[in-house]
mmCIF file of C-alpha atoms in Angstrom:
data_model
loop_
_atom_site.group_PDB
_atom_site.id
_atom_site.type_symbol
_atom_site.label_atom_id
_atom_site.label_comp_id
_atom_site.label_asym_id
_atom_site.label_seq_id
_atom_site.Cartn_x
_atom_site.Cartn_y
_atom_site.Cartn_z
ATOM 1 C CA GLN A 142 -8.989 103.963 99.346
ATOM 2 C CA SER A 143 -8.296 106.709 96.978
ATOM 3 C CA ALA A 144 -7.961 107.111 93.849
ATOM 4 C CA LEU A 145 -4.982 106.921 91.737
ATOM 5 C CA THR A 146 -4.166 110.074 90.424
ATOM 6 C CA GLN A 147 -3.892 110.902 86.669
ATOM 7 C CA PRO A 148 -3.412 113.673 84.647
ATOM 8 C CA ALA A 149 -6.984 114.569 83.356
ATOM 9 C CA SER A 150 -5.977 114.867 79.579
ATOM 10 C CA VAL A 151 -2.555 114.867 77.408
ATOM 11 C CA SER A 152 -1.854 115.962 73.706
ATOM 12 C CA GLY A 153 0.953 115.134 71.151
ATOM 13 C CA SER A 154 1.023 115.157 67.323
ATOM 14 C CA PRO A 155 1.003 111.946 64.902
ATOM 15 C CA GLY A 156 4.780 109.964 65.251
ATOM 16 C CA GLN A 157 5.217 111.990 68.690
ATOM 17 C CA SER A 158 5.340 110.228 72.222
ATOM 18 C CA ILE A 159 3.528 110.667 75.055
ATOM 19 C CA THR A 160 3.438 109.709 78.249
ATOM 20 C CA ILE A 161 0.883 109.267 81.436
ATOM 21 C CA SER A 162 1.020 109.169 84.678
ATOM 22 C CA CYS A 163 -0.160 106.741 87.239
ATOM 23 C CA THR A 164 0.205 108.425 90.897
ATOM 24 C CA GLY A 165 -0.577 106.663 94.305
ATOM 25 C CA THR A 166 1.420 105.453 97.621
ATOM 26 C CA SER A 167 3.144 102.504 99.289
ATOM 27 C CA SER A 168 -0.331 100.377 99.486
ATOM 28 C CA ASP A 169 -0.786 100.008 96.014
ATOM 29 C CA VAL A 170 1.052 100.943 93.552
ATOM 30 C CA GLY A 171 4.530 101.766 95.146
ATOM 31 C CA GLY A 172 4.218 98.055 97.093
ATOM 32 C CA TYR A 173 3.517 95.435 94.505
ATOM 33 C CA ASN A 174 3.949 94.848 90.535
ATOM 34 C CA TYR A 175 0.132 95.035 89.771
ATOM 35 C CA VAL A 176 -0.025 98.093 87.916
ATOM 36 C CA SER A 177 -2.252 97.684 84.243
ATOM 37 C CA TRP A 178 -3.793 100.109 81.939
ATOM 38 C CA TYR A 179 -6.679 100.172 79.952
ATOM 39 C CA GLN A 180 -7.766 101.872 76.685
ATOM 40 C CA GLN A 181 -11.188 102.992 76.214
ATOM 41 C CA HIS A 182 -12.521 104.572 73.181
ATOM 42 C CA PRO A 183 -16.012 106.415 73.537
ATOM 43 C CA GLY A 184 -18.434 103.752 74.203
ATOM 44 C CA LYS A 185 -17.093 101.031 74.205
ATOM 45 C CA ALA A 186 -15.349 98.758 77.093
ATOM 46 C CA PRO A 187 -11.401 99.448 78.342
ATOM 47 C CA LYS A 188 -9.361 97.408 76.873
ATOM 48 C CA LEU A 189 -6.178 95.905 78.621
ATOM 49 C CA MET A 190 -3.032 97.685 76.955
ATOM 50 C CA ILE A 191 -0.488 96.815 80.254
ATOM 51 C CA SER A 192 -0.287 94.398 82.770
ATOM 52 C CA ASP A 193 2.156 93.617 85.780
ATOM 53 C CA VAL A 194 3.717 97.211 85.150
ATOM 54 C CA SER A 195 5.265 96.333 81.882
ATOM 55 C CA ASN A 196 3.839 93.107 80.267
ATOM 56 C CA ARG A 197 2.156 94.080 76.462
ATOM 57 C CA PRO A 198 -0.745 91.267 76.128
ATOM 58 C CA SER A 199 0.019 89.201 72.916
ATOM 59 C CA GLY A 200 -2.025 91.737 70.050
ATOM 60 C CA VAL A 201 -1.124 95.067 71.587
ATOM 61 C CA SER A 202 1.567 96.764 69.668
ATOM 62 C CA ASN A 203 5.040 97.716 70.722
ATOM 63 C CA ARG A 204 4.100 101.583 70.450
ATOM 64 C CA PHE A 205 3.024 100.793 74.103
ATOM 65 C CA SER A 206 4.646 100.664 77.030
ATOM 66 C CA GLY A 207 4.719 100.733 80.898
ATOM 67 C CA SER A 208 7.632 101.496 84.076
ATOM 68 C CA LYS A 209 7.018 101.902 87.319
ATOM 69 C CA SER A 210 9.437 104.159 89.953
ATOM 70 C CA GLY A 211 8.520 104.519 93.552
ATOM 71 C CA ASN A 212 4.679 105.281 94.192
ATOM 72 C CA THR A 213 4.113 106.091 90.488
ATOM 73 C CA ALA A 214 3.653 104.115 87.117
ATOM 74 C CA SER A 215 3.822 105.128 83.647
ATOM 75 C CA LEU A 216 2.390 104.389 80.175
ATOM 76 C CA THR A 217 4.357 105.492 76.783
ATOM 77 C CA ILE A 218 3.336 105.240 73.690
ATOM 78 C CA SER A 219 5.424 106.107 70.877
ATOM 79 C CA GLY A 220 4.585 106.753 67.557
ATOM 80 C CA LEU A 221 1.121 108.320 68.138
ATOM 81 C CA GLN A 222 -1.543 107.416 66.063
ATOM 82 C CA ALA A 223 -4.755 108.759 64.983
ATOM 83 C CA GLU A 224 -6.308 105.593 66.628
ATOM 84 C CA ASP A 225 -4.369 106.062 69.279
ATOM 85 C CA GLU A 226 -7.250 108.670 70.549
ATOM 86 C CA ALA A 227 -8.934 107.576 73.826
ATOM 87 C CA ASP A 228 -9.217 107.561 77.281
ATOM 88 C CA TYR A 229 -6.560 105.418 79.222
ATOM 89 C CA HIS A 230 -7.044 104.345 82.927
ATOM 90 C CA CYS A 231 -4.527 102.797 85.318
ATOM 91 C CA SER A 232 -5.637 100.410 88.201
ATOM 92 C CA SER A 233 -3.212 98.479 90.885
ATOM 93 C CA TYR A 234 -3.654 96.223 93.100
ATOM 94 C CA THR A 235 -3.408 97.141 97.391
ATOM 95 C CA THR A 236 -2.347 96.030 100.456
ATOM 96 C CA SER A 237 -6.367 95.908 101.614
ATOM 97 C CA SER A 238 -6.659 92.764 98.594
ATOM 98 C CA THR A 239 -8.915 95.010 96.343
ATOM 99 C CA TRP A 240 -8.275 97.083 93.095
ATOM 100 C CA VAL A 241 -8.089 100.615 92.435
ATOM 101 C CA PHE A 242 -8.510 102.648 89.495
ATOM 102 C CA GLY A 243 -7.177 106.176 88.475
ATOM 103 C CA GLY A 244 -9.650 109.165 87.022
ATOM 104 C CA GLY A 245 -8.691 108.372 83.375
ATOM 105 C CA THR A 246 -6.769 110.936 81.369
ATOM 106 C CA LYS A 247 -7.760 111.605 77.956
ATOM 107 C CA LEU A 248 -5.202 111.468 75.446
ATOM 108 C CA THR A 249 -5.631 113.922 71.890
ATOM 109 C CA VAL A 250 -4.264 112.878 68.677
ATOM 110 C CA LEU A 251 -3.522 116.791 67.493
ATOM 111 C CA GLN B 51 -12.251 83.363 71.458
ATOM 112 C CA VAL B 52 -12.555 84.221 74.624
ATOM 113 C CA GLN B 53 -15.772 86.349 75.334
ATOM 114 C CA LEU B 54 -18.382 87.911 77.651
ATOM 115 C CA VAL B 55 -21.899 88.802 76.878
ATOM 116 C CA GLN B 56 -23.515 91.223 79.519
ATOM 117 C CA SER B 57 -27.225 91.811 79.742
ATOM 118 C CA GLY B 58 -29.266 94.488 78.454
ATOM 119 C CA ALA B 59 -29.809 98.128 80.103
ATOM 120 C CA GLU B 60 -31.656 98.259 82.708
ATOM 121 C CA VAL B 61 -33.828 101.527 84.568
ATOM 122 C CA LYS B 62 -34.996 100.657 88.319
ATOM 123 C CA LYS B 63 -36.408 103.616 90.583
ATOM 124 C CA PRO B 64 -34.828 104.439 93.610
ATOM 125 C CA GLY B 65 -34.416 101.985 96.472
ATOM 126 C CA ALA B 66 -35.051 99.304 94.159
ATOM 127 C CA SER B 67 -32.332 95.636 93.003
ATOM 128 C CA VAL B 68 -30.647 95.356 89.787
ATOM 129 C CA LYS B 69 -28.809 91.472 89.089
ATOM 130 C CA VAL B 70 -26.999 91.955 85.861
ATOM 131 C CA SER B 71 -25.846 88.652 84.295
ATOM 132 C CA CYS B 72 -22.457 87.703 81.753
ATOM 133 C CA LYS B 73 -22.075 85.118 80.457
ATOM 134 C CA ALA B 74 -18.311 83.624 79.923
ATOM 135 C CA SER B 75 -17.509 81.684 76.891
ATOM 136 C CA GLY B 76 -14.059 80.305 74.887
ATOM 137 C CA TYR B 77 -12.399 79.216 78.393
ATOM 138 C CA THR B 78 -12.702 77.137 81.208
ATOM 139 C CA PHE B 79 -14.843 79.468 83.671
ATOM 140 C CA THR B 80 -14.152 77.806 86.914
ATOM 141 C CA GLY B 81 -10.068 78.779 86.089
ATOM 142 C CA TYR B 82 -10.461 82.187 86.387
ATOM 143 C CA TYR B 83 -11.373 85.246 89.071
ATOM 144 C CA MET B 84 -14.432 87.269 87.986
ATOM 145 C CA HIS B 85 -14.382 91.126 88.392
ATOM 146 C CA TRP B 86 -17.148 93.661 88.571
ATOM 147 C CA VAL B 87 -16.670 97.286 87.918
ATOM 148 C CA ARG B 88 -18.806 100.121 87.063
ATOM 149 C CA GLN B 89 -17.912 103.335 85.246
ATOM 150 C CA ALA B 90 -20.214 106.459 86.297
ATOM 151 C CA PRO B 91 -21.099 109.004 83.061
ATOM 152 C CA GLY B 92 -17.940 110.822 82.299
ATOM 153 C CA GLN B 93 -16.401 109.384 85.106
ATOM 154 C CA GLY B 94 -13.273 106.823 85.908
ATOM 155 C CA LEU B 95 -13.550 103.104 86.245
ATOM 156 C CA GLU B 96 -14.781 101.654 90.340
ATOM 157 C CA TRP B 97 -13.695 98.446 91.281
ATOM 158 C CA MET B 98 -16.562 96.575 93.444
ATOM 159 C CA GLY B 99 -15.544 93.108 93.782
ATOM 160 C CA TRP B 100 -14.464 89.925 92.399
ATOM 161 C CA ILE B 101 -16.290 86.207 92.376
ATOM 162 C CA ASN B 102 -14.005 82.956 92.086
ATOM 163 C CA PRO B 103 -16.586 80.855 89.640
ATOM 164 C CA ASN B 104 -14.974 77.647 90.908
ATOM 165 C CA ASN B 105 -16.582 77.994 93.930
ATOM 166 C CA GLY B 106 -18.480 81.078 94.544
ATOM 167 C CA GLY B 107 -16.345 82.395 97.083
ATOM 168 C CA THR B 108 -16.130 86.593 96.556
ATOM 169 C CA TYR B 109 -14.439 89.816 97.946
ATOM 170 C CA TYR B 110 -16.247 93.225 97.788
ATOM 171 C CA ALA B 111 -15.456 96.995 97.802
ATOM 172 C CA GLN B 112 -15.727 97.864 101.233
ATOM 173 C CA LYS B 113 -18.011 100.963 100.144
ATOM 174 C CA PHE B 114 -20.179 98.168 98.822
ATOM 175 C CA GLN B 115 -20.795 95.777 101.140
ATOM 176 C CA GLY B 116 -24.094 95.001 102.836
ATOM 177 C CA ARG B 117 -25.570 95.927 99.334
ATOM 178 C CA ILE B 118 -23.722 93.228 96.933
ATOM 179 C CA THR B 119 -23.828 89.996 95.734
ATOM 180 C CA MET B 120 -21.987 88.273 93.480
ATOM 181 C CA THR B 121 -23.208 84.818 92.498
ATOM 182 C CA ARG B 122 -22.319 82.147 89.560
ATOM 183 C CA ASP B 123 -24.100 79.501 87.757
ATOM 184 C CA ALA B 124 -21.217 77.167 86.694
ATOM 185 C CA PRO B 125 -23.135 74.597 84.210
ATOM 186 C CA ILE B 126 -24.673 77.546 81.834
ATOM 187 C CA SER B 127 -21.086 79.995 82.673
ATOM 188 C CA ILE B 128 -22.545 82.636 84.052
ATOM 189 C CA VAL B 129 -21.861 84.962 86.844
ATOM 190 C CA TYR B 130 -24.512 87.404 88.066
ATOM 191 C CA MET B 131 -24.278 90.472 90.127
ATOM 192 C CA GLU B 132 -27.200 92.172 92.088
ATOM 193 C CA LEU B 133 -27.157 95.586 94.097
ATOM 194 C CA SER B 134 -29.831 96.645 96.060
ATOM 195 C CA SER B 135 -31.654 100.403 97.440
ATOM 196 C CA LEU B 136 -30.500 101.755 94.404
ATOM 197 C CA ARG B 137 -29.751 105.168 94.580
ATOM 198 C CA SER B 138 -29.680 107.910 91.698
ATOM 199 C CA ASP B 139 -25.937 108.184 92.186
ATOM 200 C CA ASP B 140 -25.667 104.300 91.193
ATOM 201 C CA THR B 141 -26.682 105.647 87.749
ATOM 202 C CA ALA B 142 -23.848 103.513 85.713
ATOM 203 C CA VAL B 143 -22.566 101.378 83.265
ATOM 204 C CA TYR B 144 -21.671 98.342 84.789
ATOM 205 C CA TYR B 145 -19.122 95.853 83.322
ATOM 206 C CA CYS B 146 -17.311 92.239 84.149
ATOM 207 C CA ALA B 147 -13.998 91.521 83.393
ATOM 208 C CA ARG B 148 -12.296 88.663 83.553
ATOM 209 C CA GLY B 149 -9.338 88.323 86.568
ATOM 210 C CA VAL B 150 -6.349 86.358 86.359
ATOM 211 C CA ALA B 151 -6.323 82.363 86.719
ATOM 212 C CA VAL B 152 -7.431 81.413 89.983
ATOM 213 C CA ALA B 153 -3.831 80.650 92.459
ATOM 214 C CA THR B 154 -1.776 82.373 90.465
ATOM 215 C CA LYS B 155 0.316 86.019 90.730
ATOM 216 C CA GLY B 156 -0.672 88.772 88.553
ATOM 217 C CA SER B 157 -2.903 91.599 88.166
ATOM 218 C CA TRP B 158 -5.107 92.183 85.413
ATOM 219 C CA PHE B 159 -8.735 92.688 83.768
ATOM 220 C CA ASP B 160 -9.070 91.043 80.467
ATOM 221 C CA PRO B 161 -11.101 90.560 78.519
ATOM 222 C CA TRP B 162 -13.668 92.663 79.358
ATOM 223 C CA GLY B 163 -18.016 92.153 78.486
ATOM 224 C CA GLN B 164 -19.735 95.302 77.115
ATOM 225 C CA GLY B 165 -20.762 96.857 79.795
ATOM 226 C CA THR B 166 -25.213 96.934 80.694
ATOM 227 C CA LEU B 167 -26.141 100.696 81.118
ATOM 228 C CA VAL B 168 -28.072 101.453 84.720
ATOM 229 C CA THR B 169 -30.328 103.875 85.412
ATOM 230 C CA VAL B 170 -31.632 105.281 88.784
ATOM 231 C CA SER B 171 -34.827 107.373 88.311
ATOM 232 C CA SER B 172 -38.195 107.844 89.720
#
């Protein structure tokens, strides 16, 4: 199972919006509404930000939103804040009953 | 609150085995799958497998089959992940992460343990 494809890095200024893409295949992202997103600050464990494509867990800011079209899922962060600077990872359930992650995207807040 | 606390860092020689523990608290231990995910230095996340703490059932990524064993001790709410025949490219931070409730639909990992650094070096 190949890793999902994410951009290595994205950047934005405070207050702006950014979108991180996560591209897979019909065997993972396109096959199920089971894409999740994780935020990871340096030296810390990942934190769930979005589950099942677009569900935001309790306690996660409504500035974070998720969507999917075909084999590509997206995470959008609006109103960028300095604290949003982190690595972001997507994950999808697959037709092999396994999970696959993306390579991670480093978000820089300028 | 739901919490996962992992065992401490390990240094192992190539060919050896390592066993990492993950103690759960704040929820019904047998009610949720537990997954293991690893992250090599500077790399992305890699899913390794899951265990059903209720019945001990497991499912491993093909890459690790034959080298990985996940077990649990339900009375003390601990899951274990043992990886054998260690190589230098097994050097990584290993995380346990709670999955969805058993027999429910959905797919996410929440929360995660703090991570255990396993270094494989001669």
